[in-house]
Amino acid sequence: GYFGMLLQDGGATKHLPQKYFLISGLTQSSSKVLTSLSLASGLSFPVAILAKSGKMAPVMAGQLILGGASYSVRDYLSAAAVVCGTAILSMGKKKGGESHSTSLGIRYIALSLVMDGITAGIQKRIKVTTEKQNIVAKPYDMLFWTNVYMW
């Protein structure tokens, strides 16, 4: 991201909302940690994959609540179709025995999805905020600043 910024217009865009990049970086990192914790705490891998494949729902909710996005009925139906279709396919591919998951693992994966929703909402808010301030954030700005805050 840094080298891209240097090559494109000579550097970073000024006056970007750094607090939102901080929140975005921290929630992205938290989501990854919580996903790993869910698996380490006994969540079965198929259940983790199924949960993360439904990520579209919390992402839309986060953008709606935190980012001020709006969606059409078609958007909601499309998201529901993708999530349900993925769930049906995942459940239909069972091979072997039953997989068991712990309640702690399920809580961790649920929190991971909440973090995904917050990340999406904050990223939408960055876009809305910069547009209101007539700041054009370049893709490399977004990549660089988010990665700076992902510890």
XYZ file of C-alpha atoms in Angstrom:
151
model
C 0.000 0.000 0.000
C 2.798 2.414 0.865
C 4.631 1.990 -2.428
C 1.377 2.309 -4.326
C 0.699 5.619 -2.599
C 4.146 6.898 -3.511
C 3.723 5.912 -7.131
C 0.224 7.341 -7.360
C 0.205 11.120 -6.976
C 3.270 11.213 -4.753
C 1.927 10.189 -1.352
C -0.952 9.790 1.051
C -4.144 11.795 0.827
C -4.291 14.407 3.557
C -7.025 14.784 6.194
C -8.261 11.196 6.155
C -10.274 10.178 9.269
C -7.567 8.233 11.100
C -9.810 7.193 14.010
C -11.975 5.210 11.595
C -8.917 3.515 10.106
C -7.830 2.617 13.642
C -11.216 1.050 14.408
C -11.250 -0.759 11.055
C -7.774 -2.188 11.588
C -8.534 -3.317 15.121
C -11.845 -4.945 14.223
C -10.287 -6.767 11.246
C -7.529 -8.108 13.468
C -10.039 -9.033 16.159
C -12.140 -10.956 13.658
C -9.148 -13.034 12.593
C -8.128 -13.724 16.197
C -11.675 -14.677 17.178
C -11.955 -17.059 14.229
C -8.732 -18.760 15.301
C -9.916 -18.874 18.916
C -13.182 -20.459 17.832
C -11.318 -23.300 16.141
C -8.905 -23.657 19.062
C -11.879 -23.781 21.444
C -13.473 -26.745 19.736
C -15.553 -25.322 16.902
C -15.528 -27.820 14.069
C -13.969 -26.588 10.857
C -17.116 -27.193 8.752
C -19.171 -25.107 11.180
C -16.564 -22.309 11.073
C -16.625 -22.319 7.265
C -20.409 -22.294 7.249
C -20.521 -19.383 9.698
C -17.947 -17.322 7.801
C -19.702 -18.000 4.495
C -22.700 -16.206 5.989
C -20.556 -13.113 6.530
C -22.642 -11.152 4.021
C -25.449 -10.704 6.573
C -23.399 -9.020 9.339
C -21.519 -6.987 6.714
C -24.792 -5.605 5.377
C -26.046 -4.962 8.915
C -22.828 -3.149 9.846
C -22.977 -0.960 6.765
C -26.626 -0.221 7.438
C -26.182 0.647 11.119
C -22.713 2.217 11.208
C -22.173 3.351 7.643
C -25.554 4.744 6.703
C -25.963 2.394 3.731
C -29.355 1.548 2.301
C -30.367 -1.620 0.505
C -33.208 -2.569 -1.785
C -35.462 -5.565 -1.216
C -33.572 -7.233 -4.062
C -30.276 -6.787 -2.175
C -31.721 -8.428 0.939
C -33.182 -11.294 -1.078
C -29.877 -11.795 -2.893
C -27.961 -11.918 0.389
C -30.485 -14.341 1.881
C -30.230 -16.572 -1.208
C -26.419 -16.648 -1.042
C -26.338 -17.397 2.699
C -29.080 -20.042 2.519
C -27.627 -21.631 -0.601
C -24.216 -21.884 1.009
C -25.736 -23.375 4.146
C -27.664 -25.977 2.145
C -24.585 -26.949 0.133
C -22.401 -27.141 3.225
C -24.865 -29.272 5.138
C -25.389 -31.583 2.183
C -21.686 -32.411 1.812
C -21.374 -34.328 5.084
C -18.918 -37.174 4.846
C -18.098 -39.371 7.766
C -19.296 -38.888 11.295
C -20.889 -36.058 13.123
C -18.817 -32.997 13.885
C -19.194 -31.477 17.330
C -18.631 -27.883 18.328
C -18.341 -26.293 21.734
C -20.505 -23.415 22.884
C -17.362 -21.342 23.511
C -16.254 -21.921 19.915
C -19.681 -20.861 18.670
C -19.540 -17.682 20.772
C -16.107 -16.831 19.371
C -17.229 -17.293 15.769
C -20.341 -15.195 16.455
C -18.130 -12.414 17.859
C -15.911 -12.745 14.795
C -18.937 -12.092 12.597
C -19.870 -9.071 14.720
C -16.341 -7.718 14.161
C -16.771 -8.287 10.403
C -19.967 -6.253 10.514
C -18.315 -3.431 12.453
C -15.386 -3.411 10.019
C -17.726 -3.107 7.038
C -19.750 -0.350 8.701
C -16.657 1.650 9.602
C -15.218 1.270 6.103
C -18.509 2.533 4.670
C -18.374 5.427 7.134
C -14.853 6.291 5.940
C -16.163 6.490 2.394
C -19.194 8.594 3.373
C -17.127 10.917 5.601
C -14.454 11.552 2.993
C -17.071 12.211 0.310
C -18.817 14.761 2.549
C -15.472 16.522 3.086
C -14.695 16.395 -0.667
C -11.679 14.200 0.004
C -10.942 11.571 -2.607
C -9.372 8.629 -0.803
C -7.390 6.495 -3.210
C -7.433 2.688 -2.947
C -3.820 2.689 -1.776
C -4.735 5.067 1.061
C -7.372 2.651 2.279
C -5.005 -0.321 2.059
C -2.085 1.432 3.709
C -3.904 3.042 6.642
C -5.968 -0.030 7.455
C -2.848 -2.184 7.471
C -0.970 0.319 9.652
C -3.598 -0.145 12.354
C -3.889 -3.943 12.008
C -1.512 -4.993 14.765
